[in-house]
Coordinates of C-alpha atoms in Angstrom, one line a residue:
M1 CA 0.0 0.0 0.1
E2 CA 2.8 2.4 1.0
Y3 CA 4.3 2.4 -2.7
V4 CA 0.9 2.6 -4.4
E5 CA -0.3 5.5 -2.3
R6 CA 3.0 7.2 -2.6
G7 CA 3.0 7.0 -6.5
R8 CA -0.7 8.4 -6.6
C9 CA 0.2 11.2 -4.3
R10 CA 3.3 12.2 -6.4
E11 CA 1.0 12.3 -9.6
L12 CA -1.3 14.5 -7.8
A13 CA 1.4 16.8 -6.6
K14 CA 2.3 17.7 -10.1
S15 CA -1.1 19.3 -10.5
S16 CA -1.5 22.1 -7.8
S17 CA 0.6 23.7 -5.0
F18 CA -1.9 22.3 -2.6
Y19 CA -1.1 18.6 -3.5
R20 CA 2.8 19.4 -3.6
R21 CA 2.5 20.9 -0.2
V22 CA 0.5 17.7 1.1
Y23 CA 2.7 15.4 -0.7
S24 CA 6.1 17.1 1.1
E25 CA 4.5 17.0 4.4
I26 CA 3.5 13.4 4.3
E27 CA 7.1 12.9 3.2
E28 CA 8.2 14.6 6.4
L29 CA 6.3 12.3 8.5
G30 CA 7.1 9.1 6.7
W31 CA 4.9 6.9 4.5
E32 CA 5.5 4.0 6.6
R33 CA 3.2 5.8 9.3
L34 CA 0.4 6.2 6.7
K35 CA -2.7 4.0 7.3
I36 CA -5.4 5.6 5.0
L37 CA -5.0 8.1 2.3
G38 CA -8.2 9.9 0.7
R39 CA -8.4 10.0 -3.1
D40 CA -8.1 13.9 -3.0
L41 CA -5.4 14.0 -0.4
T42 CA -7.8 16.0 2.1
F43 CA -8.2 13.0 4.5
F44 CA -5.7 10.8 5.8
S45 CA -4.8 8.7 9.0
F46 CA -1.5 7.8 10.7
H47 CA -0.5 5.3 13.2
I48 CA 1.6 6.4 16.2
I49 CA 3.3 4.3 19.0
D50 CA 3.2 6.0 22.4
Q51 CA 5.8 5.6 25.2
K52 CA 4.5 2.4 26.3
G53 CA 4.1 0.8 22.9
R54 CA 0.4 1.4 22.4
E55 CA -0.7 2.1 19.0
H56 CA -3.0 5.0 18.2
I57 CA -4.5 6.3 14.9
L58 CA -4.7 10.0 14.2
E59 CA -7.1 11.0 11.6
I60 CA -6.6 14.4 10.0
Q61 CA -9.0 16.2 7.6
L62 CA -7.7 19.1 5.4
D63 CA -9.8 22.0 4.1
K64 CA -9.1 23.2 0.4
D65 CA -7.9 26.5 2.0
Y66 CA -5.0 24.6 4.0
P67 CA -2.8 25.9 5.5
K68 CA -4.8 29.0 6.1
C69 CA -7.6 26.8 7.7
P70 CA -6.1 24.5 10.5
P71 CA -6.6 20.8 9.9
S72 CA -9.4 19.0 11.8
V73 CA -8.1 16.0 13.9
S74 CA -9.7 13.1 15.5
A75 CA -8.5 10.1 17.5
D76 CA -9.4 7.2 19.8
I77 CA -8.8 9.2 23.1
P78 CA -10.8 10.3 26.0
Y79 CA -10.6 14.0 25.1
M80 CA -9.0 15.8 22.0
F81 CA -6.3 18.5 22.6
N82 CA -6.6 22.1 21.5
L83 CA -4.6 22.2 18.4
E84 CA -2.3 25.1 18.2
W85 CA -2.1 26.5 14.6
T86 CA -0.4 29.2 12.4
E87 CA -0.1 29.3 8.8
S88 CA 3.3 28.6 8.8
M89 CA 2.9 25.2 10.6
R90 CA 2.9 21.8 9.0
L91 CA 1.5 18.4 9.6
K92 CA 4.6 17.4 11.6
D93 CA 3.5 20.1 13.9
V94 CA 0.1 18.5 14.4
M95 CA 1.8 15.2 15.0
R96 CA 4.2 16.6 17.7
Q97 CA 1.2 18.1 19.6
F98 CA -0.7 14.8 19.5
Q99 CA 2.3 12.9 20.7
E100 CA 2.6 15.4 23.7
H101 CA -1.2 15.0 24.5
L102 CA -0.6 11.1 24.5
N103 CA 2.2 11.5 26.9
K104 CA -0.3 13.1 29.4
L105 CA -2.7 10.3 29.1
Q106 CA -0.1 7.6 29.8
E107 CA -1.0 7.1 33.6
F108 CA -4.7 6.8 32.7
W109 CA -4.1 4.2 30.2
S110 CA -1.8 2.2 32.5
V111 CA -4.7 2.3 35.1
L112 CA -7.0 0.9 32.5
D113 CA -4.5 -1.6 31.5
D114 CA -4.2 -2.9 35.3
I115 CA -7.9 -3.2 35.4
D116 CA -8.1 -5.1 32.1
K117 CA -5.2 -7.5 33.1
S118 CA -6.1 -8.1 36.7
L119 CA -9.9 -8.1 37.0
C120 CA -12.6 -9.8 35.0
V121 CA -14.1 -7.1 32.8
V122 CA -17.2 -7.4 30.8
D123 CA -16.8 -7.0 27.2
A124 CA -13.1 -6.2 27.2
K125 CA -11.8 -8.0 24.1
Q126 CA -10.7 -4.8 22.5
P127 CA -11.7 -1.8 24.9
S128 CA -11.8 1.6 23.3
R129 CA -8.9 3.9 24.4
A130 CA -11.4 6.7 24.6
S131 CA -13.5 4.8 27.1
T132 CA -13.2 5.9 30.8
V133 CA -15.7 3.2 32.0
R134 CA -15.2 -0.4 32.9
R135 CA -17.8 -3.1 33.8
I136 CA -16.3 -5.4 36.3
Q137 CA -17.4 -9.0 37.6
A138 CA -17.8 -8.8 41.3
G139 CA -18.8 -12.4 41.8
N140 CA -22.1 -14.0 42.0
D141 CA -23.4 -12.4 38.8
C142 CA -22.9 -9.0 40.3
I143 CA -21.3 -6.1 38.2
I144 CA -20.0 -2.9 39.1
I145 CA -19.2 0.0 36.8
V146 CA -16.2 2.2 37.5
H147 CA -15.6 5.6 35.9
V148 CA -11.9 6.5 36.0
N149 CA -11.0 10.1 36.0
F150 CA -8.4 10.7 33.0
N151 CA -7.1 13.9 34.8
D152 CA -6.5 12.0 38.0
P153 CA -6.7 8.2 37.1
K154 CA -5.4 7.0 40.5
S155 CA -8.0 8.9 42.5
L156 CA -11.2 7.1 43.9
P157 CA -13.3 6.4 40.8
E158 CA -17.1 7.1 40.6
C159 CA -18.6 3.6 41.0
R160 CA -22.0 2.2 40.4
F161 CA -23.4 -1.1 41.5
M162 CA -25.9 -2.8 38.8
D163 CA -28.6 -4.3 40.7
P164 CA -28.6 -8.1 39.9
G165 CA -31.5 -10.6 40.3
P166 CA -32.8 -11.7 43.7
P167 CA -30.3 -14.5 44.3
A168 CA -27.4 -12.2 44.3
A169 CA -29.1 -9.0 45.8
M170 CA -27.4 -9.7 49.2
H171 CA -24.1 -9.9 47.9
M172 CA -24.5 -6.7 45.9
D173 CA -26.0 -4.9 48.9
C174 CA -23.0 -5.9 51.1
L175 CA -20.5 -4.8 48.3
R176 CA -22.4 -1.4 48.2
M177 CA -22.2 -1.1 52.1
R178 CA -18.4 -1.7 52.0
W179 CA -17.9 0.7 49.4
R180 CA -19.5 3.5 51.4
R181 CA -17.7 2.6 54.6
N182 CA -14.3 1.8 53.2
S183 CA -14.0 4.4 50.4
K184 CA -11.4 6.5 52.6
K185 CA -9.0 3.5 52.5
W186 CA -8.5 4.2 48.6
S187 CA -4.8 5.1 48.2
K188 CA -2.8 6.4 45.3
E189 CA 0.1 4.5 46.3
R190 CA -1.7 0.9 45.4
S191 CA -2.9 -0.4 42.0
F192 CA -6.5 0.2 41.0
S193 CA -7.2 -3.6 41.3
G194 CA -5.5 -3.7 44.9
N195 CA -7.6 -0.6 45.8
L196 CA -10.8 -2.2 44.8
V197 CA -10.1 -5.5 46.6
C198 CA -9.2 -3.4 49.8
V199 CA -12.3 -1.2 49.6
L200 CA -14.8 -3.9 48.8
D201 CA -13.0 -6.3 51.3
A202 CA -13.5 -9.1 48.8
E203 CA -11.7 -11.2 46.4
L204 CA -12.8 -10.5 42.8
P205 CA -12.7 -12.8 39.9
R206 CA -9.8 -12.6 37.7
P207 CA -9.7 -12.8 34.0
H208 CA -10.1 -16.4 32.8
S209 CA -6.7 -16.1 30.8
V210 CA -4.9 -14.9 33.8
Q211 CA -6.6 -17.4 36.2
H212 CA -5.5 -20.3 34.0
E213 CA -1.9 -19.1 33.3
A214 CA -1.3 -18.2 36.8
D215 CA -2.4 -21.2 38.7
H216 CA -4.0 -23.7 36.1
Q217 CA -6.9 -24.1 38.6
Q218 CA -10.5 -24.8 37.7
I219 CA -12.8 -22.3 39.0
E220 CA -15.4 -24.3 40.6
C221 CA -15.1 -25.9 44.0
G222 CA -14.4 -29.7 43.6
I223 CA -16.9 -30.2 46.7
C224 CA -19.8 -27.8 46.2
Y225 CA -19.3 -27.4 42.5
A226 CA -19.8 -23.8 42.8
Q227 CA -17.5 -20.9 41.9
F228 CA -18.5 -18.8 44.9
L229 CA -19.6 -19.5 48.4
P230 CA -23.1 -18.5 49.1
T231 CA -23.9 -15.0 50.3
D232 CA -24.6 -15.4 53.8
E233 CA -24.1 -13.2 56.9
E234 CA -23.1 -16.3 58.9
L235 CA -20.1 -16.8 56.5
G236 CA -18.8 -13.3 57.6
A237 CA -15.8 -12.1 55.4
R238 CA -16.0 -15.3 53.3
S239 CA -19.5 -14.6 52.0
G240 CA -19.5 -14.8 48.3
T241 CA -15.6 -15.5 48.0
R242 CA -14.1 -17.9 45.3
T243 CA -12.2 -21.0 45.6
D244 CA -9.1 -20.5 47.9
Y245 CA -7.6 -24.1 48.2
I246 CA -5.6 -26.0 45.5
C247 CA -4.4 -29.5 45.9
D248 CA -0.6 -29.6 45.8
N249 CA -0.7 -32.5 43.6
T250 CA 0.1 -31.1 40.2
S251 CA -1.8 -34.1 38.4
C252 CA -4.7 -33.2 40.5
N253 CA -4.8 -29.5 41.0
K254 CA -8.4 -29.6 42.1
S255 CA -9.7 -26.4 43.6
F256 CA -11.9 -25.9 46.6
H257 CA -13.5 -23.6 49.1
S258 CA -11.5 -24.0 52.3
L259 CA -14.7 -24.2 54.4
C260 CA -15.9 -26.9 51.9
L261 CA -12.9 -28.8 52.5
I262 CA -13.0 -28.4 56.3
D263 CA -16.5 -29.8 56.4
W264 CA -15.7 -32.7 54.1
L265 CA -12.6 -33.6 56.2
R266 CA -14.6 -33.5 59.4
S267 CA -16.9 -36.1 57.8
I268 CA -14.1 -38.5 57.4
T269 CA -13.1 -40.7 60.2
T270 CA -9.4 -40.9 59.1
T271 CA -9.1 -37.1 59.4
R272 CA -6.5 -36.0 62.1
Q273 CA -6.6 -32.7 64.1
S274 CA -3.5 -31.1 65.5
F275 CA -4.3 -27.9 67.3
D276 CA -6.2 -25.8 64.7
V277 CA -5.0 -27.9 61.7
L278 CA -6.9 -30.6 60.0
F279 CA -5.0 -33.3 58.2
G280 CA -6.6 -35.7 55.9
N281 CA -6.6 -36.7 52.1
C282 CA -7.7 -34.9 49.0
P283 CA -11.2 -36.1 47.9
Y284 CA -10.0 -36.8 44.2
C285 CA -6.3 -38.0 44.4
S286 CA -6.0 -39.1 48.1
D287 CA -2.9 -37.0 48.5
P288 CA -2.3 -35.6 51.8
V289 CA -4.0 -32.1 52.5
A290 CA -3.8 -29.9 55.6
V291 CA -5.9 -26.8 56.0
K292 CA -6.4 -24.6 59.1
I293 CA -9.7 -24.4 60.8
D294 CA -9.8 -20.7 60.1
G295 CA -9.7 -21.6 56.4
T296 CA -6.0 -21.1 55.3
K297 CA -3.7 -23.5 53.8
K298 CA -1.0 -25.1 56.0

């Protein structure tokens, strides 16, 4: 494409000063950066790589009175920059101002990348670089919607809790209450995902790809066959939490809720107890397992 468009642009450059100017200015930017070139050379787009290696597309529309009239610019970013323009400027000056604007948004996109990589985001296959919103799975079919401030991305975000169906309403009410009570714990020194876990005082589902690569565990508990414990006040802080115990046998790697495993071990006559630790065998592979009665792995 680069050579075809370059040749077409060169032919047009012979016909008017407008085309000659556009041709020379694209030459300055580099043909390898050109993505789209309109037939009359008044519209084109360039791809730009920012400081963190993210790719962006800058679209430029020229008026026939260019450069007397400034170019119109658009891009997939949360807000556009105010283009400073004089008649002596060229397209390279537009590109420079755009790159400076991208630099200001690096922290904002780093926060969004942390969310996308660490949490289970709904419809996040190709999130827009312009979006400030993420819909995050909070367990038990509950979804929270966060709005990240692009001017201060590490600050406490706006948060809205989507009302789920009746089975998960109690879990959502619990999360909403914790958000109101613990929002002052939000710290700019922590990652966004770390802050969310701290304020909600709950383990949040991770992306399926991260879950698989990190520990190769299946999500469902091998005893109750559910991903999350029931939402019940009697379970205290463990209400609605996901599996938290994995069999050490790599050939087994079954996942359990530690509370389910404790109840199961207590039902087996061969289980031994020493102080606050139960010793027994994995329900699947029979390898030794040890779990503290408070629900932690020994």
